[in-house]
PDB file of C-alpha atoms in Angstrom:
ATOM      1  CA  MET A   3    -161.164   2.701 -51.722  1.00  0.00           C
ATOM      2  CA  SER A   4    -158.194   4.938 -51.150  1.00  0.00           C
ATOM      3  CA  SER A   5    -158.262   7.976 -49.156  1.00  0.00           C
ATOM      4  CA  THR A   6    -156.351   9.764 -52.371  1.00  0.00           C
ATOM      5  CA  LEU A   7    -159.253   9.934 -54.259  1.00  0.00           C
ATOM      6  CA  ALA A   8    -162.904  10.150 -52.742  1.00  0.00           C
ATOM      7  CA  LEU A   9    -165.724   8.703 -54.747  1.00  0.00           C
ATOM      8  CA  GLU A  10    -167.305  12.518 -55.083  1.00  0.00           C
ATOM      9  CA  THR A  11    -164.108  12.885 -56.856  1.00  0.00           C
ATOM     10  CA  VAL A  12    -164.501   9.914 -59.196  1.00  0.00           C
ATOM     11  CA  ARG A  13    -168.407  11.209 -59.773  1.00  0.00           C
ATOM     12  CA  ALA A  14    -167.148  14.661 -60.803  1.00  0.00           C
ATOM     13  CA  ALA A  15    -164.342  13.353 -63.077  1.00  0.00           C
ATOM     14  CA  GLN A  16    -167.122  11.277 -65.140  1.00  0.00           C
ATOM     15  CA  ASN A  17    -169.256  14.436 -65.333  1.00  0.00           C
ATOM     16  CA  LYS A  18    -166.349  16.408 -66.940  1.00  0.00           C
ATOM     17  CA  ASP A  19    -165.587  18.327 -64.361  1.00  0.00           C
ATOM     18  CA  LEU A  20    -161.622  19.620 -64.863  1.00  0.00           C
ATOM     19  CA  SER A  21    -160.393  19.680 -61.195  1.00  0.00           C
ATOM     20  CA  ALA A  22    -161.747  16.291 -60.411  1.00  0.00           C
ATOM     21  CA  THR A  23    -160.062  15.193 -63.579  1.00  0.00           C
ATOM     22  CA  THR A  24    -156.811  16.887 -62.821  1.00  0.00           C
ATOM     23  CA  ALA A  25    -157.077  14.758 -59.352  1.00  0.00           C
ATOM     24  CA  VAL A  26    -157.626  11.471 -61.082  1.00  0.00           C
ATOM     25  CA  ILE A  27    -154.393  12.494 -63.095  1.00  0.00           C
ATOM     26  CA  GLU A  28    -152.486  13.029 -59.824  1.00  0.00           C
ATOM     27  CA  ALA A  29    -153.740  10.104 -58.119  1.00  0.00           C
ATOM     28  CA  THR A  30    -152.996   7.597 -60.751  1.00  0.00           C
ATOM     29  CA  GLU A  31    -149.975   8.917 -62.487  1.00  0.00           C
ATOM     30  CA  SER A  32    -147.283   7.272 -60.014  1.00  0.00           C
ATOM     31  CA  ARG A  33    -148.827   3.863 -60.073  1.00  0.00           C
ATOM     32  CA  ILE A  34    -148.994   3.999 -64.085  1.00  0.00           C
ATOM     33  CA  ALA A  35    -145.755   4.800 -64.279  1.00  0.00           C
ATOM     34  CA  VAL A  36    -144.613   1.811 -61.853  1.00  0.00           C
ATOM     35  CA  LEU A  37    -147.040  -0.622 -64.351  1.00  0.00           C
ATOM     36  CA  ALA A  38    -145.360   1.143 -67.572  1.00  0.00           C
ATOM     37  CA  ARG A  39    -141.785   0.495 -66.408  1.00  0.00           C
ATOM     38  CA  LYS A  40    -142.440  -2.920 -65.481  1.00  0.00           C
ATOM     39  CA  ALA A  41    -144.203  -3.900 -69.164  1.00  0.00           C
ATOM     40  CA  ALA A  42    -140.761  -1.964 -70.508  1.00  0.00           C
ATOM     41  CA  ARG A  43    -138.392  -4.345 -68.668  1.00  0.00           C
ATOM     42  CA  ARG A  44    -140.472  -7.076 -70.555  1.00  0.00           C
ATOM     43  CA  MET A  45    -139.151  -5.720 -74.023  1.00  0.00           C
ATOM     44  CA  ALA A  46    -135.881  -4.599 -72.865  1.00  0.00           C
ATOM     45  CA  GLU A  47    -134.141  -4.642 -69.687  1.00  0.00           C
ATOM     46  CA  ARG A  48    -132.586  -0.720 -70.065  1.00  0.00           C
ATOM     47  CA  GLY A  49    -131.445   1.583 -72.516  1.00  0.00           C
ATOM     48  CA  PRO A  50    -132.728   3.541 -75.487  1.00  0.00           C
ATOM     49  CA  ARG A  51    -135.520   0.615 -76.426  1.00  0.00           C
ATOM     50  CA  HIS A  52    -136.767   0.542 -72.615  1.00  0.00           C
ATOM     51  CA  ASP A  53    -136.918   4.307 -72.441  1.00  0.00           C
ATOM     52  CA  ASP A  54    -139.110   4.044 -75.808  1.00  0.00           C
ATOM     53  CA  TYR A  55    -141.312   1.315 -74.344  1.00  0.00           C
ATOM     54  CA  TYR A  56    -141.866   2.848 -71.032  1.00  0.00           C
ATOM     55  CA  GLU A  57    -143.305   5.935 -72.908  1.00  0.00           C
ATOM     56  CA  GLU A  58    -145.173   4.389 -75.097  1.00  0.00           C
ATOM     57  CA  PHE A  59    -146.868   2.377 -72.577  1.00  0.00           C
ATOM     58  CA  ALA A  60    -147.310   4.898 -69.859  1.00  0.00           C
ATOM     59  CA  GLN A  61    -149.239   6.946 -72.689  1.00  0.00           C
ATOM     60  CA  GLN A  62    -151.239   3.641 -73.076  1.00  0.00           C
ATOM     61  CA  GLY A  63    -152.094   3.536 -68.695  1.00  0.00           C
ATOM     62  CA  ARG A  64    -153.152   7.007 -69.049  1.00  0.00           C
ATOM     63  CA  ILE A  65    -155.863   6.236 -71.948  1.00  0.00           C
ATOM     64  CA  ALA A  66    -156.671   3.221 -70.247  1.00  0.00           C
ATOM     65  CA  VAL A  67    -157.440   4.844 -66.950  1.00  0.00           C
ATOM     66  CA  TRP A  68    -160.074   7.238 -69.210  1.00  0.00           C
ATOM     67  CA  ASP A  69    -161.316   3.990 -70.306  1.00  0.00           C
ATOM     68  CA  ALA A  70    -161.755   2.694 -66.779  1.00  0.00           C
ATOM     69  CA  LEU A  71    -163.329   6.080 -66.054  1.00  0.00           C
ATOM     70  CA  SER A  72    -165.808   5.889 -68.561  1.00  0.00           C
ATOM     71  CA  ARG A  73    -166.498   2.489 -67.662  1.00  0.00           C
ATOM     72  CA  PHE A  74    -166.844   2.459 -63.764  1.00  0.00           C
ATOM     73  CA  ASP A  75    -169.691   1.539 -61.814  1.00  0.00           C
ATOM     74  CA  GLU A  76    -169.634   2.117 -58.285  1.00  0.00           C
ATOM     75  CA  SER A  77    -172.695   0.145 -57.550  1.00  0.00           C
ATOM     76  CA  VAL A  78    -170.394  -2.724 -58.509  1.00  0.00           C
ATOM     77  CA  SER A  79    -167.533  -1.783 -56.684  1.00  0.00           C
ATOM     78  CA  PRO A  80    -166.975   1.470 -55.104  1.00  0.00           C
ATOM     79  CA  ASP A  81    -163.118   0.664 -55.802  1.00  0.00           C
ATOM     80  CA  PHE A  82    -161.854   3.192 -58.666  1.00  0.00           C
ATOM     81  CA  LEU A  83    -158.598   2.764 -58.522  1.00  0.00           C
ATOM     82  CA  GLY A  84    -158.407  -1.134 -57.939  1.00  0.00           C
ATOM     83  CA  PHE A  85    -160.586  -0.991 -60.539  1.00  0.00           C
ATOM     84  CA  ALA A  86    -158.265   1.379 -63.325  1.00  0.00           C
ATOM     85  CA  TYR A  87    -155.399  -0.143 -62.448  1.00  0.00           C
ATOM     86  CA  GLY A  88    -156.454  -4.212 -63.039  1.00  0.00           C
ATOM     87  CA  THR A  89    -157.628  -2.196 -66.505  1.00  0.00           C
ATOM     88  CA  VAL A  90    -154.062  -0.456 -66.591  1.00  0.00           C
ATOM     89  CA  GLU A  91    -152.354  -4.035 -66.007  1.00  0.00           C
ATOM     90  CA  THR A  92    -154.728  -5.894 -68.465  1.00  0.00           C
ATOM     91  CA  THR A  93    -154.135  -3.087 -71.229  1.00  0.00           C
ATOM     92  CA  LEU A  94    -149.966  -3.304 -70.855  1.00  0.00           C
ATOM     93  CA  LEU A  95    -149.949  -6.894 -70.454  1.00  0.00           C
ATOM     94  CA  ASN A  96    -151.922  -7.303 -73.794  1.00  0.00           C
ATOM     95  CA  ALA A  97    -149.952  -4.871 -75.242  1.00  0.00           C
ATOM     96  CA  THR A  98    -146.547  -6.498 -74.528  1.00  0.00           C
ATOM     97  CA  ARG A  99    -147.860  -9.638 -75.882  1.00  0.00           C
ATOM     98  CA  ALA A 100    -148.905  -7.703 -79.237  1.00  0.00           C
ATOM     99  CA  GLU A 101    -145.567  -6.480 -79.277  1.00  0.00           C
ATOM    100  CA  ARG A 102    -143.466  -9.867 -79.012  1.00  0.00           C
ATOM    101  CA  ASN A 103    -146.057 -11.744 -81.333  1.00  0.00           C
ATOM    102  CA  GLN A 104    -146.630  -9.297 -84.056  1.00  0.00           C
ATOM    103  CA  GLY A 105    -146.852 -11.133 -87.500  1.00  0.00           C
ATOM    104  CA  VAL A 106    -146.758 -14.463 -85.338  1.00  0.00           C
ATOM    105  CA  ASP A 107    -150.413 -16.534 -85.668  1.00  0.00           C
ATOM    106  CA  ALA A 108    -150.805 -19.211 -83.279  1.00  0.00           C
ATOM    107  CA  ASP A 109    -150.242 -22.160 -85.110  1.00  0.00           C
ATOM    108  CA  ALA A 110    -146.442 -20.764 -85.760  1.00  0.00           C
ATOM    109  CA  ALA A 111    -145.983 -20.206 -82.527  1.00  0.00           C
ATOM    110  CA  LYS A 112    -147.588 -23.943 -81.669  1.00  0.00           C
ATOM    111  CA  THR A 113    -145.082 -25.083 -83.778  1.00  0.00           C
ATOM    112  CA  PHE A 114    -142.176 -23.485 -82.754  1.00  0.00           C
ATOM    113  CA  LEU A 115    -142.889 -24.309 -78.980  1.00  0.00           C
ATOM    114  CA  SER A 116    -143.186 -27.947 -79.957  1.00  0.00           C
ATOM    115  CA  MET A 117    -139.592 -27.530 -81.903  1.00  0.00           C
ATOM    116  CA  LEU A 118    -138.230 -26.008 -78.955  1.00  0.00           C
ATOM    117  CA  ASN A 119    -139.085 -28.791 -77.141  1.00  0.00           C
ATOM    118  CA  ARG A 120    -137.595 -30.707 -79.425  1.00  0.00           C
ATOM    119  CA  SER A 121    -134.398 -28.866 -79.504  1.00  0.00           C
ATOM    120  CA  GLY A 122    -133.798 -29.033 -75.959  1.00  0.00           C
ATOM    121  CA  GLY A 123    -134.734 -25.132 -75.380  1.00  0.00           C
ATOM    122  CA  ASP A 124    -132.397 -23.963 -77.937  1.00  0.00           C
ATOM    123  CA  PRO A 125    -134.268 -21.212 -80.006  1.00  0.00           C
ATOM    124  CA  TYR A 126    -131.838 -21.088 -82.759  1.00  0.00           C
ATOM    125  CA  LEU A 127    -132.419 -24.868 -83.300  1.00  0.00           C
ATOM    126  CA  ALA A 128    -136.096 -25.265 -82.835  1.00  0.00           C
ATOM    127  CA  GLU A 129    -136.099 -21.892 -85.945  1.00  0.00           C
ATOM    128  CA  LYS A 130    -134.372 -24.572 -88.049  1.00  0.00           C
ATOM    129  CA  LEU A 131    -136.195 -27.590 -87.247  1.00  0.00           C
ATOM    130  CA  CYS A 132    -139.748 -25.661 -88.023  1.00  0.00           C
ATOM    131  CA  GLN A 133    -138.469 -25.393 -91.503  1.00  0.00           C
ATOM    132  CA  THR A 134    -138.502 -29.132 -91.952  1.00  0.00           C
ATOM    133  CA  VAL A 135    -139.311 -31.877 -89.175  1.00  0.00           C
ATOM    134  CA  PRO A 136    -143.073 -31.051 -88.922  1.00  0.00           C
ATOM    135  CA  PRO A 137    -145.379 -32.752 -91.165  1.00  0.00           C
ATOM    136  CA  ALA A 138    -146.253 -31.087 -94.407  1.00  0.00           C
ATOM    137  CA  GLY A 139    -149.102 -28.549 -93.812  1.00  0.00           C
ATOM    138  CA  ARG A 140    -147.463 -27.963 -90.387  1.00  0.00           C
ATOM    139  CA  ARG A 141    -143.678 -26.791 -91.204  1.00  0.00           C
ATOM    140  CA  LEU A 142    -142.897 -23.431 -91.384  1.00  0.00           C
ATOM    141  CA  SER A 143    -141.522 -21.241 -93.874  1.00  0.00           C
ATOM    142  CA  VAL A 144    -138.070 -19.607 -93.418  1.00  0.00           C
ATOM    143  CA  ASP A 145    -140.203 -15.909 -92.483  1.00  0.00           C
ATOM    144  CA  ARG A 146    -142.430 -17.753 -90.005  1.00  0.00           C
ATOM    145  CA  ALA A 147    -139.746 -19.146 -87.963  1.00  0.00           C
ATOM    146  CA  HIS A 148    -137.644 -16.756 -88.022  1.00  0.00           C
ATOM    147  CA  ALA A 149    -140.795 -14.669 -87.032  1.00  0.00           C
ATOM    148  CA  ALA A 150    -142.247 -17.070 -84.146  1.00  0.00           C
ATOM    149  CA  ARG A 151    -138.188 -17.066 -82.586  1.00  0.00           C
ATOM    150  CA  LEU A 152    -138.291 -13.208 -82.369  1.00  0.00           C
ATOM    151  CA  ALA A 153    -141.601 -12.990 -80.842  1.00  0.00           C
ATOM    152  CA  TYR A 154    -140.582 -16.262 -78.807  1.00  0.00           C
ATOM    153  CA  GLN A 155    -137.213 -14.195 -77.247  1.00  0.00           C
ATOM    154  CA  GLY A 156    -139.221 -10.867 -77.214  1.00  0.00           C
ATOM    155  CA  ALA A 157    -137.476  -9.033 -80.448  1.00  0.00           C
ATOM    156  CA  ASP A 158    -137.732  -5.414 -81.074  1.00  0.00           C
ATOM    157  CA  SER A 159    -140.340  -4.855 -83.887  1.00  0.00           C
ATOM    158  CA  LEU A 160    -137.632  -3.664 -86.514  1.00  0.00           C
ATOM    159  CA  ASP A 161    -136.566  -7.520 -86.558  1.00  0.00           C
ATOM    160  CA  ALA A 162    -139.495  -8.921 -87.605  1.00  0.00           C
ATOM    161  CA  PRO A 163    -140.564 -10.033 -91.103  1.00  0.00           C
ATOM    162  CA  ALA A 164    -141.812  -7.406 -93.873  1.00  0.00           C
ATOM    163  CA  PRO A 165    -145.339  -7.170 -94.219  1.00  0.00           C
ATOM    164  CA  GLY A 166    -146.742  -9.331 -97.009  1.00  0.00           C
ATOM    165  CA  ALA A 167    -143.574 -11.497 -96.852  1.00  0.00           C
ATOM    166  CA  VAL A 168    -144.024 -14.241 -99.056  1.00  0.00           C
ATOM    167  CA  ASP A 169    -144.848 -17.909 -96.900  1.00  0.00           C
ATOM    168  CA  ALA A 170    -143.802 -20.772 -98.466  1.00  0.00           C
ATOM    169  CA  ASP A 171    -145.612 -23.053 -96.317  1.00  0.00           C
ATOM    170  CA  GLU A 172    -147.329 -26.356 -97.723  1.00  0.00           C
ATOM    171  CA  PRO A 173    -151.391 -25.793 -97.416  1.00  0.00           C
ATOM    172  CA  ARG A 174    -153.065 -28.972 -95.885  1.00  0.00           C
ATOM    173  CA  GLU A 175    -155.839 -30.375 -97.999  1.00  0.00           C
ATOM    174  CA  HIS A 176    -158.891 -30.170 -95.821  1.00  0.00           C
ATOM    175  CA  GLY A 177    -159.918 -33.772 -94.208  1.00  0.00           C
ATOM    176  CA  THR A 178    -156.510 -35.297 -94.408  1.00  0.00           C
ATOM    177  CA  SER A 179    -154.108 -36.145 -91.463  1.00  0.00           C
ATOM    178  CA  THR A 180    -150.508 -35.089 -91.536  1.00  0.00           C
ATOM    179  CA  TYR A 181    -149.514 -37.761 -93.338  1.00  0.00           C
ATOM    180  CA  GLY A 182    -151.036 -36.790 -96.631  1.00  0.00           C
ATOM    181  CA  VAL A 183    -154.109 -39.178 -96.800  1.00  0.00           C
ATOM    182  CA  PRO A 184    -157.553 -39.415 -94.870  1.00  0.00           C
ATOM    183  CA  ASP A 185    -156.965 -40.507 -91.219  1.00  0.00           C
ATOM    184  CA  ASP A 186    -159.366 -43.448 -91.724  1.00  0.00           C
ATOM    185  CA  LEU A 187    -157.073 -44.316 -94.612  1.00  0.00           C
ATOM    186  CA  ILE A 188    -153.574 -44.350 -92.546  1.00  0.00           C
ATOM    187  CA  THR A 189    -151.812 -47.582 -93.293  1.00  0.00           C
ATOM    188  CA  ALA A 190    -148.424 -49.218 -91.158  1.00  0.00           C
ATOM    189  CA  GLU A 191    -146.508 -47.598 -94.482  1.00  0.00           C
ATOM    190  CA  ASP A 192    -147.635 -44.408 -94.353  1.00  0.00           C
ATOM    191  CA  LEU A 193    -146.310 -44.281 -90.367  1.00  0.00           C
ATOM    192  CA  THR A 194    -142.963 -45.799 -91.253  1.00  0.00           C
ATOM    193  CA  ARG A 195    -142.338 -42.966 -94.536  1.00  0.00           C
ATOM    194  CA  GLU A 196    -143.568 -40.340 -92.189  1.00  0.00           C
ATOM    195  CA  ALA A 197    -141.096 -41.012 -89.511  1.00  0.00           C
ATOM    196  CA  ASP A 198    -138.229 -41.761 -92.235  1.00  0.00           C
ATOM    197  CA  ARG A 199    -139.062 -38.606 -93.690  1.00  0.00           C
ATOM    198  CA  GLU A 200    -138.943 -37.157 -90.273  1.00  0.00           C
ATOM    199  CA  LYS A 201    -135.402 -38.209 -89.493  1.00  0.00           C
ATOM    200  CA  ARG A 202    -134.271 -36.792 -93.225  1.00  0.00           C
ATOM    201  CA  ALA A 203    -135.535 -33.385 -92.093  1.00  0.00           C
ATOM    202  CA  LEU A 204    -134.105 -33.641 -88.276  1.00  0.00           C
ATOM    203  CA  VAL A 205    -130.664 -34.469 -89.851  1.00  0.00           C
ATOM    204  CA  HIS A 206    -130.716 -31.951 -92.415  1.00  0.00           C
ATOM    205  CA  GLY A 207    -132.082 -29.310 -89.642  1.00  0.00           C
ATOM    206  CA  LEU A 208    -129.182 -30.093 -87.044  1.00  0.00           C
ATOM    207  CA  LEU A 209    -126.612 -29.610 -89.893  1.00  0.00           C
ATOM    208  CA  ASP A 210    -127.808 -26.739 -91.219  1.00  0.00           C
ATOM    209  CA  THR A 211    -127.063 -25.326 -87.398  1.00  0.00           C
ATOM    210  CA  MET A 212    -123.380 -26.393 -87.750  1.00  0.00           C
ATOM    211  CA  GLY A 213    -120.503 -24.712 -89.351  1.00  0.00           C
ATOM    212  CA  ASP A 214    -120.369 -24.706 -93.047  1.00  0.00           C
ATOM    213  CA  GLY A 215    -116.944 -26.889 -92.723  1.00  0.00           C
ATOM    214  CA  GLN A 216    -118.041 -29.750 -90.599  1.00  0.00           C
ATOM    215  CA  ALA A 217    -121.531 -29.730 -92.223  1.00  0.00           C
ATOM    216  CA  TYR A 218    -119.851 -30.629 -95.621  1.00  0.00           C
ATOM    217  CA  VAL A 219    -117.963 -33.179 -94.456  1.00  0.00           C
ATOM    218  CA  LEU A 220    -120.239 -34.796 -92.807  1.00  0.00           C
ATOM    219  CA  ARG A 221    -122.652 -34.341 -95.471  1.00  0.00           C
ATOM    220  CA  ALA A 222    -119.945 -35.822 -98.120  1.00  0.00           C
ATOM    221  CA  THR A 223    -119.098 -38.583 -95.645  1.00  0.00           C
ATOM    222  CA  PHE A 224    -122.307 -39.816 -95.747  1.00  0.00           C
ATOM    223  CA  GLY A 225    -123.649 -38.946 -99.462  1.00  0.00           C
ATOM    224  CA  ILE A 226    -126.364 -36.354 -98.173  1.00  0.00           C
ATOM    225  CA  ASP A 227    -128.087 -34.220-100.496  1.00  0.00           C
ATOM    226  CA  PRO A 228    -126.508 -31.707-102.048  1.00  0.00           C
ATOM    227  CA  VAL A 229    -123.106 -32.966-101.476  1.00  0.00           C
ATOM    228  CA  PRO A 230    -122.094 -36.499-103.303  1.00  0.00           C
ATOM    229  CA  LEU A 231    -120.855 -39.205-101.459  1.00  0.00           C
ATOM    230  CA  TYR A 232    -117.342 -39.227-100.448  1.00  0.00           C
ATOM    231  CA  GLY A 233    -117.022 -41.766 -97.706  1.00  0.00           C
ATOM    232  CA  THR A 234    -113.785 -41.951 -95.429  1.00  0.00           C
ATOM    233  CA  GLY A 235    -111.582 -43.383 -98.200  1.00  0.00           C
ATOM    234  CA  ASN A 236    -111.552 -40.230-100.152  1.00  0.00           C
ATOM    235  CA  GLU A 237    -110.615 -38.129 -98.042  1.00  0.00           C
ATOM    236  CA  ASP A 238    -107.517 -36.506-100.744  1.00  0.00           C
ATOM    237  CA  GLU A 239    -110.407 -35.880-103.108  1.00  0.00           C
ATOM    238  CA  LEU A 240    -112.344 -34.579-100.384  1.00  0.00           C
ATOM    239  CA  ALA A 241    -109.822 -32.048 -99.590  1.00  0.00           C
ATOM    240  CA  ALA A 242    -108.809 -30.870-103.119  1.00  0.00           C
ATOM    241  CA  ASP A 243    -112.394 -30.181-103.947  1.00  0.00           C
ATOM    242  CA  MET A 244    -112.892 -28.056-100.628  1.00  0.00           C
ATOM    243  CA  GLY A 245    -109.614 -26.403-101.413  1.00  0.00           C
ATOM    244  CA  THR A 246    -108.086 -27.941 -97.730  1.00  0.00           C
ATOM    245  CA  THR A 247    -106.011 -30.224 -96.352  1.00  0.00           C
ATOM    246  CA  LYS A 248    -106.638 -33.820 -95.916  1.00  0.00           C
ATOM    247  CA  LYS A 249    -105.674 -33.456 -92.098  1.00  0.00           C
ATOM    248  CA  ALA A 250    -108.099 -30.732 -91.705  1.00  0.00           C
ATOM    249  CA  VAL A 251    -111.087 -32.667 -93.158  1.00  0.00           C
ATOM    250  CA  ARG A 252    -110.405 -34.789 -90.897  1.00  0.00           C
ATOM    251  CA  GLU A 253    -110.357 -32.741 -87.751  1.00  0.00           C
ATOM    252  CA  ALA A 254    -113.966 -31.302 -89.387  1.00  0.00           C
ATOM    253  CA  ARG A 255    -115.058 -35.068 -89.413  1.00  0.00           C
ATOM    254  CA  SER A 256    -114.222 -35.669 -86.019  1.00  0.00           C
ATOM    255  CA  LYS A 257    -115.306 -32.414 -84.563  1.00  0.00           C
ATOM    256  CA  GLY A 258    -118.160 -32.461 -86.770  1.00  0.00           C
ATOM    257  CA  LEU A 259    -119.348 -35.801 -85.409  1.00  0.00           C
ATOM    258  CA  LYS A 260    -119.314 -34.980 -81.897  1.00  0.00           C
ATOM    259  CA  ALA A 261    -121.121 -31.715 -82.364  1.00  0.00           C
ATOM    260  CA  PHE A 262    -123.910 -33.330 -84.350  1.00  0.00           C
ATOM    261  CA  GLY A 263    -124.294 -35.969 -81.817  1.00  0.00           C
ATOM    262  CA  LYS A 264    -124.522 -33.460 -78.942  1.00  0.00           C
ATOM    263  CA  ARG A 265    -127.322 -32.295 -81.014  1.00  0.00           C
ATOM    264  CA  TYR A 266    -128.991 -35.355 -82.300  1.00  0.00           C
ATOM    265  CA  VAL A 267    -128.980 -36.399 -78.748  1.00  0.00           C
ATOM    266  CA  LYS A 268    -130.773 -32.615 -77.509  1.00  0.00           C
ATOM    267  CA  ALA A 269    -133.235 -33.201 -79.897  1.00  0.00           C
ATOM    268  CA  VAL A 270    -134.209 -36.709 -79.813  1.00  0.00           C
ATOM    269  CA  ALA A 271    -134.018 -37.899 -76.031  1.00  0.00           C
ATOM    270  CA  ARG A 272    -136.944 -37.514 -74.087  1.00  0.00           C
ATOM    271  CA  THR A 273    -135.776 -38.795 -70.548  1.00  0.00           C
ATOM    272  CA  THR A 274    -132.492 -38.760 -68.433  1.00  0.00           C
ATOM    273  CA  ASP A 275    -132.131 -42.504 -69.585  1.00  0.00           C
ATOM    274  CA  GLU A 276    -132.518 -41.922 -73.491  1.00  0.00           C
ATOM    275  CA  VAL A 277    -129.749 -39.087 -72.851  1.00  0.00           C
ATOM    276  CA  ASP A 278    -127.237 -41.622 -71.343  1.00  0.00           C
ATOM    277  CA  GLU A 279    -128.254 -43.915 -73.761  1.00  0.00           C
ATOM    278  CA  LEU A 280    -128.181 -41.999 -76.951  1.00  0.00           C
ATOM    279  CA  THR A 281    -124.399 -40.543 -75.345  1.00  0.00           C
ATOM    280  CA  ALA A 282    -123.312 -44.224 -75.039  1.00  0.00           C
ATOM    281  CA  ALA A 283    -123.908 -45.113 -78.308  1.00  0.00           C
ATOM    282  CA  MET A 284    -122.737 -41.920 -79.881  1.00  0.00           C
ATOM    283  CA  THR A 285    -119.627 -42.366 -77.734  1.00  0.00           C
ATOM    284  CA  ALA A 286    -118.870 -46.137 -79.120  1.00  0.00           C
ATOM    285  CA  ARG A 287    -120.005 -44.896 -82.895  1.00  0.00           C
ATOM    286  CA  LEU A 288    -116.946 -41.966 -82.261  1.00  0.00           C
ATOM    287  CA  THR A 289    -114.382 -44.499 -81.368  1.00  0.00           C
ATOM    288  CA  ARG A 290    -114.736 -47.062 -83.567  1.00  0.00           C
ATOM    289  CA  LYS A 291    -112.831 -47.555 -86.951  1.00  0.00           C
ATOM    290  CA  GLY A 292    -114.149 -44.996 -89.254  1.00  0.00           C
ATOM    291  CA  GLY A 293    -115.230 -42.568 -86.581  1.00  0.00           C
ATOM    292  CA  ALA A 294    -113.934 -39.779 -84.913  1.00  0.00           C
ATOM    293  CA  GLU A 295    -110.612 -41.799 -84.808  1.00  0.00           C
TER     294      GLU A 295
END
């Protein structure tokens, strides 16, 4: 046990002795400050937000010491300071986790992390994919996906969705698989249909992360809802409908295909070999007539 706080002092503080209580406060205050500063840096590296979190966590640390004092049992261990600091660390770790994950349930966090892997680590793309790619019952509403992304990034509580926000997730019927039928009734057609749905959802999700101009031209080129099909032979008509020039349409298509290709490779490739294979296929597609050129 530290020489700065005798066991007799701890006993007296447990019995509400004022001078002993003051000694406990003085002995633990500097360590509480260190742990509170560390916890505050998890939320904000510096600035007013950091200072506010520091004050909040320091107060929580002091309360944790009083909790440790009431629960301390010298017959288990005579090291009160070790016990108290462990209590403070656990309290502040839980506090930062609660602050970062407020409003985000475990299922939403799990779905977000899954899409984060699909997005190659891009949290903004993962937020979009959460709303479209997972099967019914697991995809997230706009609010839940946004909250999950903020929680992952350690966002300010002011950015969290308002309490009682409408959750548009589709409920999953009890006893059914993610394909919408009982597990023992899944067929090859179900698997194919789900794979096609996921591909369509991925395409829409990726397009939603692109600039409006490029995304619109790509949707028009391939007839992706809600834009009608123009193909590559109606550039004058598409340009007129968009209020732009034929040259601008071609540039938007060329840059858009490249941007979409990079996003798609990031989302679907699982190994470096797959990255190379898909990148080569994308390059070949872009250099063929009707592609980027």
